[in-house]
Tab-separated table of C-alpha atoms and ligand atoms in Angstrom:
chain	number	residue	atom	x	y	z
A	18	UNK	CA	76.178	204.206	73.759
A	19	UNK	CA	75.596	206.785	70.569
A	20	UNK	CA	77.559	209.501	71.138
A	21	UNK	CA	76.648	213.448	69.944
A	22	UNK	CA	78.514	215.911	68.407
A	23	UNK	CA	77.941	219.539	67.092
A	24	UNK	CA	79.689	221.341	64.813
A	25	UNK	CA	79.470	225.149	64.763
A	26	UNK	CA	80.852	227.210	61.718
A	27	UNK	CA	81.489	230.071	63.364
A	28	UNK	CA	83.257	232.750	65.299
A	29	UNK	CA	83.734	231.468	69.101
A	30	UNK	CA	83.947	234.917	70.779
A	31	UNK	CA	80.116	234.762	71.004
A	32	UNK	CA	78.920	231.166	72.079
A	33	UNK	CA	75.038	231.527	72.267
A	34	UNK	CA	74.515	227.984	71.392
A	35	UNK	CA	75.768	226.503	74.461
A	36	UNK	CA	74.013	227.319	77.827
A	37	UNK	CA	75.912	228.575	80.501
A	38	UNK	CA	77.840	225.755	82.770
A	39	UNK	CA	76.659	222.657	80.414
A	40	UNK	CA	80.143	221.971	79.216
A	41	UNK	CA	82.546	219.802	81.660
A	42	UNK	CA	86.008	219.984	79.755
A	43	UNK	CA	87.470	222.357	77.338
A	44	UNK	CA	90.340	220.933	75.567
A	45	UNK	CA	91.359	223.574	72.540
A	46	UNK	CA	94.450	225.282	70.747
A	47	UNK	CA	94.381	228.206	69.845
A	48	UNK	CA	96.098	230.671	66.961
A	49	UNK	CA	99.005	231.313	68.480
A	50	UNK	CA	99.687	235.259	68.567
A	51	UNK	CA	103.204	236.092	66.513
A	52	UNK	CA	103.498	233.099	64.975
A	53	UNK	CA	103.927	234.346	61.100
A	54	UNK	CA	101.502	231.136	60.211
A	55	UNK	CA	98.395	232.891	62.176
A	56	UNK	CA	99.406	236.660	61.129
A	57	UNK	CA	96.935	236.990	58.302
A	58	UNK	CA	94.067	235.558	60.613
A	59	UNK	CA	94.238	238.096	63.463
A	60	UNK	CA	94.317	240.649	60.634
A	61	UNK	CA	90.674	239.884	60.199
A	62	UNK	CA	90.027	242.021	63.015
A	63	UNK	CA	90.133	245.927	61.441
A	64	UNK	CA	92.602	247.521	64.885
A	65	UNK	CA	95.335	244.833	64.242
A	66	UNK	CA	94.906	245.079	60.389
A	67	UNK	CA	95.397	248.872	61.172
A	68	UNK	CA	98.152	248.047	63.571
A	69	UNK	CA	100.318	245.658	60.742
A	70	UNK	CA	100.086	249.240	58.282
A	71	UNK	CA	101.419	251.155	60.854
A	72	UNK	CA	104.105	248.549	61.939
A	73	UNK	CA	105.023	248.633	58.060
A	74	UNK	CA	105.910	252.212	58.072
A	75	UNK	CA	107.063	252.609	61.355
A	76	UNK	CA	108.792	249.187	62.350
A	77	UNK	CA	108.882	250.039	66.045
A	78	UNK	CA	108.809	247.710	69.456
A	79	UNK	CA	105.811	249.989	70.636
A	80	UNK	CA	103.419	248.991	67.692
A	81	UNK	CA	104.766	245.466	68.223
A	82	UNK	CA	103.515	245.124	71.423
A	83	UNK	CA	100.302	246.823	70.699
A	84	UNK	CA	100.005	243.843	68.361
A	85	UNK	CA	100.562	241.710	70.532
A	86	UNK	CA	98.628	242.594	73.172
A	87	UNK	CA	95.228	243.372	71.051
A	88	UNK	CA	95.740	239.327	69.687
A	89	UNK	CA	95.255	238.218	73.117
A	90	UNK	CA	92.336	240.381	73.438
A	91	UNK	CA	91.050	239.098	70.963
A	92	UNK	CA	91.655	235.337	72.306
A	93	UNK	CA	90.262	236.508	75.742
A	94	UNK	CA	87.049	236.999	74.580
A	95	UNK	CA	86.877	233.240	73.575
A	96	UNK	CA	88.710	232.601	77.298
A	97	UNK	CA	85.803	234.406	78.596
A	98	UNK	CA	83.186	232.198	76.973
A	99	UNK	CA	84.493	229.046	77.964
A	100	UNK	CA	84.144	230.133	81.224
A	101	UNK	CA	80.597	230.844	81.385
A	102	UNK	CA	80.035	227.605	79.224
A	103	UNK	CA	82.079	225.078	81.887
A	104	UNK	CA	80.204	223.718	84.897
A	105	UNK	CA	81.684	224.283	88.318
A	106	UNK	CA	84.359	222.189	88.714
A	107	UNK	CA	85.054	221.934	85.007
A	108	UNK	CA	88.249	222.012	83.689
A	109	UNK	CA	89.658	223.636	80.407
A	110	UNK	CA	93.276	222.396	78.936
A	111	UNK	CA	94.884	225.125	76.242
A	112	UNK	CA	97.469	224.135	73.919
A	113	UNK	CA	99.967	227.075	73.487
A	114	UNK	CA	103.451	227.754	72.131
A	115	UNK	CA	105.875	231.125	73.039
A	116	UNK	CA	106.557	232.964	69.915
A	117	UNK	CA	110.371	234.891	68.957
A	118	UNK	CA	110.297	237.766	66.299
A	119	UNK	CA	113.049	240.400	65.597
A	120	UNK	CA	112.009	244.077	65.307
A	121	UNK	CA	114.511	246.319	64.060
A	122	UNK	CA	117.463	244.005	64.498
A	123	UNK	CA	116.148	243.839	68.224
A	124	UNK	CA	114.915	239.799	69.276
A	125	UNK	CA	112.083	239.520	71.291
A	126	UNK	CA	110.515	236.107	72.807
A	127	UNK	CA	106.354	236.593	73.303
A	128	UNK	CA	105.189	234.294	75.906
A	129	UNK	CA	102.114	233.588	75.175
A	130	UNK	CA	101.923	231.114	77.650
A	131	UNK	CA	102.293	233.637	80.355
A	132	UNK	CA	100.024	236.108	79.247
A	133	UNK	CA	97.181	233.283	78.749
A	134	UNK	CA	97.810	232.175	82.529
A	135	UNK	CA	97.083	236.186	83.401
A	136	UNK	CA	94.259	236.744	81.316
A	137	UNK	CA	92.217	233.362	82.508
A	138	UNK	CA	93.211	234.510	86.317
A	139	UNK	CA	91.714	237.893	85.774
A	140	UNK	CA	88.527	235.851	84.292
A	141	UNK	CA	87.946	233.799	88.008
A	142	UNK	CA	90.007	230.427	86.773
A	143	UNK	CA	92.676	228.296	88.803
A	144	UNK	CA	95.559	227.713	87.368
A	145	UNK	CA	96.725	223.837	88.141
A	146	UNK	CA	100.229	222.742	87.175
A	147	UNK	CA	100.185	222.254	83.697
A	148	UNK	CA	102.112	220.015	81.229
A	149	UNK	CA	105.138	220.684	78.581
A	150	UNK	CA	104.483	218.855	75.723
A	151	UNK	CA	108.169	218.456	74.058
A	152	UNK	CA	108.405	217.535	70.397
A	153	UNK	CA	111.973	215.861	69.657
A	154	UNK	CA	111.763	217.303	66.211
A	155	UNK	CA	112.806	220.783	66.624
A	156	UNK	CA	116.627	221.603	65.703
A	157	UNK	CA	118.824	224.152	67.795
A	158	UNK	CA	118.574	227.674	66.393
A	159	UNK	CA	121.410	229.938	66.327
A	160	UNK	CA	120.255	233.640	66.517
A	161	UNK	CA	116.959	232.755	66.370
A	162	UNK	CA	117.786	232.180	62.552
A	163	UNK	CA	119.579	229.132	60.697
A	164	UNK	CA	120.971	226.143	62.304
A	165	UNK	CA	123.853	226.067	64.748
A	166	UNK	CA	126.847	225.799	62.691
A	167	UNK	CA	130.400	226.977	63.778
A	168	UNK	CA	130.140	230.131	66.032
A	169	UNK	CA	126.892	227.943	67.576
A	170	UNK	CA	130.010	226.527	69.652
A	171	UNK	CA	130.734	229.651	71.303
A	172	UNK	CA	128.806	231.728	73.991
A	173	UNK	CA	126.892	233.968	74.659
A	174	UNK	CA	124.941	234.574	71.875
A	175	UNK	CA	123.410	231.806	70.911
A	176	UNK	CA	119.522	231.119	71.901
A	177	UNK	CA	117.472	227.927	73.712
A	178	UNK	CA	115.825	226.164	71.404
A	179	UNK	CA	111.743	226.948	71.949
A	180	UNK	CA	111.426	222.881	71.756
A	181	UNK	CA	108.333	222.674	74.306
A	182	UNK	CA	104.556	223.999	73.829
A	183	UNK	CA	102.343	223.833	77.002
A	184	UNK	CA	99.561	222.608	77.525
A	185	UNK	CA	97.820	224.756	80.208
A	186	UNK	CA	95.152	223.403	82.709
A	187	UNK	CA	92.995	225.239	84.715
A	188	UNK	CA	89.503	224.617	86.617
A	189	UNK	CA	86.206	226.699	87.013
A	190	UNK	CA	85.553	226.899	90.627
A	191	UNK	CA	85.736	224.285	93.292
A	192	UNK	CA	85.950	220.314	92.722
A	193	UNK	CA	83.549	218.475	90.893
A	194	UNK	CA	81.412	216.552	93.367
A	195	UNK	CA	80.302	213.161	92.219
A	196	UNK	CA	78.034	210.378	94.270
A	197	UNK	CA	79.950	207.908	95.785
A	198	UNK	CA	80.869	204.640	93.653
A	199	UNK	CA	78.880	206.882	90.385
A	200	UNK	CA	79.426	203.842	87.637
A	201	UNK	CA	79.752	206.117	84.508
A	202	UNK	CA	83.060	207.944	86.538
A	203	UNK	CA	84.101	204.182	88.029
A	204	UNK	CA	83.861	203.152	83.824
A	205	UNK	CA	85.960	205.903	82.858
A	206	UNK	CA	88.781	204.683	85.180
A	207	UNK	CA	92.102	204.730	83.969
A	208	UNK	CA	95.253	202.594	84.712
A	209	UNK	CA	97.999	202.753	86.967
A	210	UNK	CA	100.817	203.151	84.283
A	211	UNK	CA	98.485	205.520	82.382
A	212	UNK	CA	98.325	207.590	85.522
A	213	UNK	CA	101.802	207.357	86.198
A	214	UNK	CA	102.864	208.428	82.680
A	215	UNK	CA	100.056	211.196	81.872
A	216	UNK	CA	100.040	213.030	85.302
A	217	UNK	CA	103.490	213.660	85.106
A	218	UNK	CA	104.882	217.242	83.815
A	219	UNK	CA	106.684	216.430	80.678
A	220	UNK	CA	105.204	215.051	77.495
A	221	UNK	CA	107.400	213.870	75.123
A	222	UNK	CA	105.168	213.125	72.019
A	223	UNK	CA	105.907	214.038	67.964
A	224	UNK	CA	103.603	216.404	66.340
A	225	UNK	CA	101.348	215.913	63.798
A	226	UNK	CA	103.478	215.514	60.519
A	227	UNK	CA	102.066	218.910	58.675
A	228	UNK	CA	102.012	216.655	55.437
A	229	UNK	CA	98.809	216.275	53.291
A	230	UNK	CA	96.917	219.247	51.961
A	231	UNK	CA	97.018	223.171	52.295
A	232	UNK	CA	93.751	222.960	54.618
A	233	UNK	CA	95.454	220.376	56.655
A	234	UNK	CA	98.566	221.929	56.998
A	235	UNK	CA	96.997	225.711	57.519
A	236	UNK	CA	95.229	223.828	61.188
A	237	UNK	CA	98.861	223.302	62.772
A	238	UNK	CA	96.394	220.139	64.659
A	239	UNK	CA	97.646	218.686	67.653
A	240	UNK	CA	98.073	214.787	67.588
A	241	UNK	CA	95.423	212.750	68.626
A	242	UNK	CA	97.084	211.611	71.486
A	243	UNK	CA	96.942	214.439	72.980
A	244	UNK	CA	93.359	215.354	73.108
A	245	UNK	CA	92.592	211.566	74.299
A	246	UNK	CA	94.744	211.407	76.896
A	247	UNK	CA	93.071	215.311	77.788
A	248	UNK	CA	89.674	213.578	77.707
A	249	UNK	CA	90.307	210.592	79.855
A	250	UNK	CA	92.097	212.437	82.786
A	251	UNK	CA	89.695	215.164	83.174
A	252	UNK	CA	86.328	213.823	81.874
A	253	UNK	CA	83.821	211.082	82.651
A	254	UNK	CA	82.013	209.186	79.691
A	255	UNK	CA	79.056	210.421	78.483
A	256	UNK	CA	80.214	214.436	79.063
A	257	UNK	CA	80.731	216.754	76.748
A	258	UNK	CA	83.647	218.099	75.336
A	259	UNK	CA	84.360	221.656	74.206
A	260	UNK	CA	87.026	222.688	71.745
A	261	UNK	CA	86.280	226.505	70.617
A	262	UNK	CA	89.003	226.223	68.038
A	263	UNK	CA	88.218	222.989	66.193
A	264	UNK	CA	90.662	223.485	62.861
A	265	UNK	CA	90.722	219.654	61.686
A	266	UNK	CA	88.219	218.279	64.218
A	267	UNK	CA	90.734	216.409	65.933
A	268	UNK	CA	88.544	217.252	69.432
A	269	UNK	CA	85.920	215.540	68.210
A	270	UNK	CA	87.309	212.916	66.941
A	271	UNK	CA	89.070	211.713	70.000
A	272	UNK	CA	85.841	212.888	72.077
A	273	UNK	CA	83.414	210.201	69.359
A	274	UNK	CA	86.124	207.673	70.192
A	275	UNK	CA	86.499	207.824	73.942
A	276	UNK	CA	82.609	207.948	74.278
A	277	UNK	CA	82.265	211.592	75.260
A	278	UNK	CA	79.798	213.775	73.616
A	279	UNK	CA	81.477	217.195	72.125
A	280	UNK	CA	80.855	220.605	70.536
A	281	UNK	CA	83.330	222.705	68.226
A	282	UNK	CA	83.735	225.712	66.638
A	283	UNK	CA	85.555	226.453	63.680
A	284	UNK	CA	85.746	229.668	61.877
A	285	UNK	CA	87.120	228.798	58.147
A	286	UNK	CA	84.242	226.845	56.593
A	287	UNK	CA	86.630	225.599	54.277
A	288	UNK	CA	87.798	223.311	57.327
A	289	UNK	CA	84.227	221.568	57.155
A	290	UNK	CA	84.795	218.836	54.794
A	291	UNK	CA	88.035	218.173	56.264
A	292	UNK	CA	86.465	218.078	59.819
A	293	UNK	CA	83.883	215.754	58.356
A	294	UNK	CA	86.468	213.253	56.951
A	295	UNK	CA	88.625	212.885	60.223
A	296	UNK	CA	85.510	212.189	62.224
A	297	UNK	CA	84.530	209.320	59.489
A	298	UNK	CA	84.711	206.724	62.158
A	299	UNK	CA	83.125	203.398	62.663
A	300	UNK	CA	81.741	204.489	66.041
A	301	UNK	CA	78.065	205.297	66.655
A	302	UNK	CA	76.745	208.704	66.667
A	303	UNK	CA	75.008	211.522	65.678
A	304	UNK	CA	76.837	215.117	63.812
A	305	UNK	CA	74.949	217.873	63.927
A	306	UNK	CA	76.198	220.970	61.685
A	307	UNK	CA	75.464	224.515	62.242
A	308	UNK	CA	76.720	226.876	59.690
A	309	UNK	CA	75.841	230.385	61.020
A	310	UNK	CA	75.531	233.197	58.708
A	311	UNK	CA	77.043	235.721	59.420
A	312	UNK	CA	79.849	233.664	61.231
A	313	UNK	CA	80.142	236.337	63.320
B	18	LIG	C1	95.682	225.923	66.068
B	18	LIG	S1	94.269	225.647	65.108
B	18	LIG	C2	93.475	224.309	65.940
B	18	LIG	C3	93.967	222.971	65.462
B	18	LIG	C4	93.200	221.828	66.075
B	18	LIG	N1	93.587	221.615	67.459
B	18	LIG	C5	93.441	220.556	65.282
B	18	LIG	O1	93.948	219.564	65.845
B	18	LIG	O2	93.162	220.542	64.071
B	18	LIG	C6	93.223	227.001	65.482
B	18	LIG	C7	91.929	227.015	64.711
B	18	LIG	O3	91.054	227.975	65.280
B	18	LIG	C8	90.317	228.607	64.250
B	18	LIG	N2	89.861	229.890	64.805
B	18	LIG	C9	90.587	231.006	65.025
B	18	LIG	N3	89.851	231.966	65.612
B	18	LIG	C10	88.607	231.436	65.791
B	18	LIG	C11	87.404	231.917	66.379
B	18	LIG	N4	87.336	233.143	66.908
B	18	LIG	N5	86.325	231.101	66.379
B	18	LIG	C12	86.380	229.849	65.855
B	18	LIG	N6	87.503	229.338	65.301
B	18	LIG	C13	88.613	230.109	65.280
B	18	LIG	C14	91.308	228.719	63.116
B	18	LIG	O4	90.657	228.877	61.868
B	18	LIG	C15	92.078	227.393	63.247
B	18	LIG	O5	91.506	226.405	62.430
């Protein structure tokens, strides 16, 4: 069956393209807040522009935090919208990693993870228990800085390596309801070692090499793996998928391939063509791109 998929350039704080409770799975990443790669995106918005100035002359924990915080304000207002946009029952899966960043000579860790689990309480979602995606790549860090060498031998200083992003689930309401023996949720079984392998807590899966391009690279894109497996444990073919961050279109793509319709938003039209090559794929179905102006 053809399969549908709409592509929004645009900013995902305001979603009035997608009516309320339509959606039945969010699967996204988001910018993650202090991670130097994302800095210069969050400065779009004027306060944390104003914030980075004053953080320049000042260099102080306080205006740190303010940082801080005001990024996840900023991401709550998309949290918000995927909320009104899931149906009951609906689930939404966020890809996260903490962040570390010295101030001062001071080291700080940012849990971003954390503060997302508050902020999508506070909105009316359960949290479920959610998955540690561990990428073997990362090397042990000593001080936060250069590799263990020498004194990395010797307590107490040294640091745990941040080797593990999470993938955070949580659902909209109560359980989905479904008739009994419903054919399209019966096709959309999965197996018994697929069960046993993706239900479990820890994920050990490489990340997307970050070779290619600039524009490919400046997405940080989660492997494709991940968003499939996403889609087949908490969707049924035939629903549609929701990724408010698109980057790369790597949503959609596993969405057109696992016979789920989907929706993204991406706010660098740059990423279009790039979004528009990775979905290239011999399956049927339709694209449909929006390009708002203003993106806002
Ligand atoms: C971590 S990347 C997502 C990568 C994606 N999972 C992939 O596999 O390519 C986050 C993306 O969200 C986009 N973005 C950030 N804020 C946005 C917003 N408010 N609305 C829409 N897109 C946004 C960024 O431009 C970036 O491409």
């Amino acid at each position: 069956m053809p399969t549908h998929h709409r592509v929004i350039i645009g900013n995902s704080q305001k979603m009035p393209e997608i009516e309320s409770g339509s959606v039945q799975l969010i699967v996204t990443s988001p910018p993650y807040p202090m991670i130097a790669m994302w800095d210069e995106q969050f400065k779009s918005d004027p306060k944390i522009s104003e914030l980075w100035r004053k953080l320049d002359v000042c260099a102080d924990e306080a205006t740190l935090r303010q940082i801080y915080d005001s990024m996840h304000e900023n991401l709550a207002k998309v949290w918000v919208e995927t909320y009104r946009t899931l149906c009951e029952g609906g689930i939404a899966c966020i890809n996260i990693g903490d962040a570390t960043r010295s101030i001062a000579g001071k080291f700080q860790l940012f849990p971003n993870h954390a503060r997302i689990i508050e902020v999508c309480e506070k909105i009316g979602f359960t949290t479920l228990p959610y998955i540690l995606w561990k990428k073997p790549t990362n090397k042990p860090k000593y001080n936060g800085k250069g590799a263990f060498l020498g004194s990395g031998f010797l307590p107490p200083n040294a640091y745990v390596t941040l080797d593990c992003e999470f993938i955070l689930l949580f659902r909209k309401g109560s359980l989905r309801r479904f008739e009994p023996k419903d054919k399209q949720r019966y096709d959309s079984a999965f197996t018994k070692a697929q069960r046993d392998e993706w239900f479990s807590q820890i994920w050990t899966l490489k990340g997307t090499r970050q070779t290619a391009n600039d524009i490919e690279r400046r997405t940080a894109s989660y492997p494709e793996e991940i968003a499939e497996r996403l889609i087949k444990m908490f969707s049924v073919k035939n629903e549609t998928v929701l990724d408010p961050f698109l980057g790369s279109g790597t949503t959609t793509k596993a969405a057109l391939k696992n016979d789920r319709n989907s929706i993204g938003y991406e706010v660098d039209a740059e990423l279009l063509q790039t979004i528009r090559n990775k979905i290239d794929s011999a399956k049927v179905h339709t694209l449909e791109v929006v390009e708002r102006r203003p993106l806002i």
